[in-house]
Coordinates of C-alpha atoms and ligand atoms in Angstrom, one line a residue:
M614 CA 119.0 -73.6 17.9
R615 CA 117.5 -70.1 18.3
K616 CA 117.2 -69.5 14.5
K617 CA 114.1 -71.8 14.2
R618 CA 111.0 -69.8 15.1
S619 CA 108.6 -71.3 17.6
L620 CA 105.2 -72.2 16.7
P621 CA 103.5 -69.4 19.0
T622 CA 105.7 -66.7 17.1
L623 CA 104.5 -68.0 13.6
I624 CA 100.8 -67.9 14.9
L625 CA 101.3 -64.4 16.2
G626 CA 102.9 -63.3 12.9
L627 CA 100.1 -64.9 10.9
L628 CA 97.6 -63.1 13.1
I629 CA 99.0 -59.8 12.7
I630 CA 99.1 -60.2 8.8
I631 CA 95.4 -61.2 8.8
I632 CA 94.4 -58.2 11.1
F633 CA 96.4 -56.0 8.8
V634 CA 94.6 -57.4 5.7
A635 CA 91.3 -57.3 7.2
G636 CA 92.0 -53.7 8.3
I637 CA 92.7 -52.6 4.8
F638 CA 89.6 -54.5 3.5
I639 CA 87.4 -52.9 6.0
F640 CA 88.7 -49.3 5.3
V641 CA 88.4 -49.8 1.5
Q642 CA 84.9 -51.2 1.8
G643 CA 84.0 -48.4 4.2
D644 CA 85.1 -45.8 1.8
R645 CA 83.3 -47.5 -1.0
L646 CA 80.0 -47.5 1.0
T647 CA 80.5 -43.8 1.8
L648 CA 81.2 -43.2 -1.9
G649 CA 78.1 -45.1 -2.8
R650 CA 76.1 -43.1 -0.4
N651 CA 77.6 -39.8 -1.8
T652 CA 76.8 -41.1 -5.4
K653 CA 73.2 -41.7 -4.4
S654 CA 72.6 -38.5 -2.9
T655 CA 74.3 -36.8 -5.8
S656 CA 72.0 -38.6 -8.1
V657 CA 68.8 -37.8 -6.3
S658 CA 69.7 -34.0 -6.2
Q659 CA 70.5 -34.3 -9.9
N660 CA 67.1 -36.0 -10.4
V661 CA 65.4 -33.0 -8.4
S662 CA 67.2 -30.4 -10.4
T663 CA 66.6 -32.2 -13.8
K664 CA 62.9 -32.4 -12.9
S665 CA 62.6 -28.7 -12.0
S666 CA 64.7 -27.6 -15.0
S667 CA 62.6 -30.0 -17.2
V668 CA 59.5 -28.3 -16.0
T669 CA 61.0 -24.9 -16.7
A670 CA 62.0 -26.3 -20.1
K671 CA 58.7 -27.8 -20.7
T672 CA 56.9 -24.5 -19.6
K673 CA 58.9 -22.7 -22.4
T674 CA 58.7 -25.1 -25.4
S675 CA 58.2 -28.8 -25.9
D676 CA 54.8 -29.8 -24.4
L677 CA 53.0 -26.6 -25.4
P678 CA 49.7 -27.5 -26.9
N679 CA 49.5 -26.8 -30.5
V680 CA 46.8 -24.0 -30.2
S681 CA 46.8 -20.4 -31.2
S682 CA 46.7 -17.4 -28.8
D683 CA 44.0 -16.2 -31.2
D684 CA 41.8 -19.4 -30.7
W685 CA 38.2 -18.4 -29.7
A686 CA 38.4 -20.4 -26.5
L687 CA 41.4 -18.5 -25.2
V688 CA 39.9 -15.0 -25.5
L689 CA 41.3 -12.8 -22.8
V690 CA 39.0 -10.3 -21.2
N691 CA 40.1 -8.5 -18.1
R692 CA 40.7 -5.0 -16.7
N693 CA 43.7 -4.7 -19.1
H694 CA 41.7 -6.1 -22.1
V695 CA 38.4 -4.3 -21.8
T696 CA 36.3 -5.7 -24.8
P697 CA 33.0 -4.4 -26.3
E698 CA 29.8 -6.6 -26.3
M699 CA 30.8 -9.8 -27.9
D700 CA 27.3 -11.1 -28.5
P701 CA 27.9 -14.8 -28.5
D702 CA 25.4 -17.6 -29.6
L703 CA 23.9 -18.6 -26.5
T704 CA 22.5 -22.0 -25.0
Q705 CA 20.5 -22.2 -21.9
I706 CA 21.5 -24.7 -19.3
D707 CA 19.3 -24.6 -16.1
N708 CA 19.1 -21.1 -15.1
I709 CA 22.1 -19.7 -16.8
T710 CA 23.3 -19.2 -20.4
V711 CA 26.7 -20.1 -22.0
D712 CA 28.2 -19.9 -25.4
S713 CA 26.7 -22.8 -27.4
R714 CA 29.9 -24.1 -28.4
I715 CA 30.7 -25.2 -24.8
A716 CA 27.1 -26.3 -23.9
D717 CA 27.9 -30.0 -24.0
N718 CA 31.1 -29.4 -22.0
V719 CA 29.2 -27.4 -19.3
R720 CA 26.4 -30.1 -19.1
S721 CA 29.1 -33.0 -18.4
F722 CA 31.2 -30.9 -16.2
L723 CA 28.2 -30.0 -14.1
A724 CA 27.0 -33.7 -13.9
A725 CA 30.6 -34.9 -12.9
A726 CA 30.6 -32.0 -10.0
Q727 CA 27.3 -33.2 -9.0
A728 CA 28.5 -36.7 -8.8
I729 CA 31.1 -35.3 -6.2
D730 CA 28.5 -33.2 -4.3
A731 CA 24.9 -33.1 -5.3
N732 CA 24.6 -29.5 -4.2
E733 CA 26.7 -28.3 -7.2
H734 CA 24.7 -25.8 -9.3
L735 CA 25.2 -23.2 -11.8
I736 CA 25.0 -19.7 -10.4
S737 CA 26.0 -17.4 -13.4
G738 CA 27.0 -17.8 -17.0
Y739 CA 27.0 -15.3 -19.9
R740 CA 26.4 -11.6 -18.7
S741 CA 26.1 -8.9 -21.3
V742 CA 28.3 -5.8 -21.0
A743 CA 25.2 -3.7 -20.3
Y744 CA 24.0 -6.1 -17.4
Q745 CA 27.7 -6.1 -15.9
E746 CA 27.5 -2.3 -15.9
E747 CA 24.3 -2.3 -14.0
L748 CA 25.7 -5.0 -11.6
F749 CA 28.9 -3.2 -10.9
N750 CA 27.1 0.1 -10.3
S751 CA 24.7 -1.5 -8.1
Y752 CA 27.7 -2.9 -5.9
V753 CA 29.2 0.6 -5.8
S754 CA 25.9 2.1 -4.4
Q755 CA 25.8 -0.7 -1.9
E756 CA 29.3 0.0 -0.6
M757 CA 28.7 3.7 -0.6
S758 CA 25.4 3.3 1.4
A759 CA 27.2 0.9 3.9
D760 CA 29.9 3.4 4.4
P761 CA 29.1 6.9 3.5
S762 CA 32.6 8.1 4.1
L763 CA 33.6 6.3 0.8
T764 CA 34.2 8.4 -2.2
Q765 CA 32.9 7.0 -5.7
S766 CA 36.3 6.0 -6.7
A767 CA 37.3 4.4 -3.4
A768 CA 33.8 2.4 -3.6
E769 CA 34.7 1.5 -7.2
D770 CA 38.2 0.2 -6.1
L771 CA 36.6 -1.8 -3.4
V772 CA 34.0 -3.3 -5.6
K773 CA 36.8 -4.2 -8.3
T774 CA 38.1 -6.7 -5.7
Y775 CA 34.9 -9.0 -6.2
S776 CA 33.3 -7.7 -9.4
Q777 CA 34.5 -6.4 -12.8
P778 CA 33.6 -3.0 -14.4
A779 CA 31.6 -3.2 -17.9
G780 CA 33.8 -4.7 -20.5
A781 CA 36.2 -6.3 -18.1
S782 CA 34.2 -9.2 -16.9
E783 CA 35.0 -12.7 -18.4
H784 CA 31.2 -13.6 -18.1
Q785 CA 30.6 -11.4 -21.3
T786 CA 32.6 -14.2 -23.3
G787 CA 29.8 -16.9 -22.5
L788 CA 32.9 -19.1 -21.7
A789 CA 33.0 -18.5 -18.0
M790 CA 30.5 -19.8 -15.3
D791 CA 30.1 -19.7 -11.6
M792 CA 29.3 -23.1 -10.1
S793 CA 29.3 -23.9 -6.4
T794 CA 27.5 -25.9 -3.7
V795 CA 26.3 -22.6 -2.1
N796 CA 25.3 -19.2 -3.4
Y797 CA 28.2 -17.2 -1.8
L798 CA 31.7 -16.8 -3.0
N799 CA 34.4 -18.8 -1.3
Q800 CA 32.0 -20.4 1.0
S801 CA 31.9 -24.0 -0.5
D802 CA 33.5 -27.0 1.1
T803 CA 37.3 -26.7 0.3
D804 CA 37.6 -30.5 -0.1
V805 CA 34.6 -30.3 -2.7
V806 CA 36.3 -27.5 -4.5
E807 CA 39.5 -29.2 -4.7
K808 CA 37.9 -32.2 -6.3
V809 CA 35.9 -30.2 -8.8
K810 CA 39.0 -28.2 -9.7
T811 CA 40.8 -31.4 -10.2
I812 CA 38.4 -32.9 -12.7
A813 CA 37.7 -29.6 -14.5
P814 CA 40.4 -30.0 -17.2
E815 CA 38.7 -33.3 -18.4
Y816 CA 35.8 -30.9 -19.5
G817 CA 38.1 -28.1 -20.9
F818 CA 37.8 -25.8 -17.8
V819 CA 40.1 -24.3 -15.3
L820 CA 39.5 -22.7 -11.9
R821 CA 40.3 -19.2 -13.4
F822 CA 41.2 -17.3 -10.2
P823 CA 43.1 -19.7 -8.2
K824 CA 45.0 -18.9 -4.9
G825 CA 48.4 -17.3 -5.4
K826 CA 47.7 -15.8 -8.8
S827 CA 45.9 -12.5 -8.2
E828 CA 49.0 -10.8 -9.3
S829 CA 48.6 -12.2 -12.8
T830 CA 44.8 -12.4 -13.1
G831 CA 44.1 -9.0 -11.2
V832 CA 41.3 -11.0 -9.4
D833 CA 41.4 -12.4 -5.7
Y834 CA 40.7 -16.1 -5.3
E835 CA 37.3 -17.3 -6.5
D836 CA 36.2 -20.8 -5.6
W837 CA 33.3 -20.8 -8.1
H838 CA 34.5 -19.1 -11.3
F839 CA 35.4 -21.8 -13.9
R840 CA 36.5 -20.9 -17.5
Y841 CA 36.4 -22.8 -20.6
V842 CA 39.8 -22.9 -22.4
G843 CA 39.6 -26.4 -24.3
K844 CA 40.8 -29.7 -22.8
E845 CA 44.4 -29.5 -24.0
S846 CA 45.1 -26.0 -22.8
A847 CA 43.3 -26.8 -19.4
K848 CA 45.4 -29.7 -18.8
Y849 CA 48.5 -27.9 -19.6
M850 CA 47.7 -24.9 -17.6
T851 CA 46.8 -27.1 -14.6
D852 CA 50.0 -29.1 -15.0
N853 CA 52.3 -26.1 -15.2
N854 CA 50.3 -23.9 -12.6
L855 CA 49.7 -21.1 -15.3
S856 CA 47.1 -18.5 -15.2
L857 CA 45.2 -17.7 -18.5
E858 CA 47.3 -14.4 -18.8
E859 CA 50.6 -16.5 -18.2
Y860 CA 49.5 -19.2 -20.7
I861 CA 48.7 -16.8 -23.5
A862 CA 51.9 -14.9 -22.8
L863 CA 53.8 -18.3 -23.1
L864 CA 51.8 -19.0 -26.4
K865 CA 52.8 -15.8 -27.9
E866 CA 56.5 -16.1 -26.7
N867 CA 56.4 -19.4 -28.8
K868 CA 54.8 -17.6 -31.9
R869 CA 51.6 -19.6 -31.4
Ligands
ZN1876 ZN1 32.3 -15.4 -12.2

């Protein structure tokens, strides 16, 4: 009887079926795994783009502090906003004077900075427009005597990279101060500067002329110049990497 299949043939047939089914299963699973990986990477890149677009969105509207661009703490003095003598009410702290409204903030910020590095000290605070003029002119004379080939205007341009002409220095507001571990610009330990810069917003301050912002501020990097803008604004500016010029423009765009 040749019709009856032998046992080995049956086993062989069964094996073929098992291998076939297993093959389909592995193929489908593998595809699902690939799909899973794709889905995951897609969702990661979506997260990144969501994050960056939410930063842009946040910079434009939602998280903007409820402050007016006319707030006294946001007064803008630079070479495009030359301002006459402001005559602020002053309080002396150590060897400098500051606007009395921020005296407490300066004291606590200084103490916090000294906790990071005991050498932190105040170097300059309020400077009158008249004094700034003297200072600027003395720098121009120094540059011209150091290099007699410099014309007056070339010397002035050179000095403008590190000092402001009368009426264009933020020091006349009484809201700015230079604070460092040393008496020379950009000579402080960078780790200390980074730490002090990080805590500054807790006291309402920002490092006013950070790296990479000279196009907007008009001033090269300064590791010692801190500006009071108020805690809310300082935090927002720091979180969104905005200079005071950019922040005020943003407030105005949003009718603040
Ligand atoms: Zn300064």
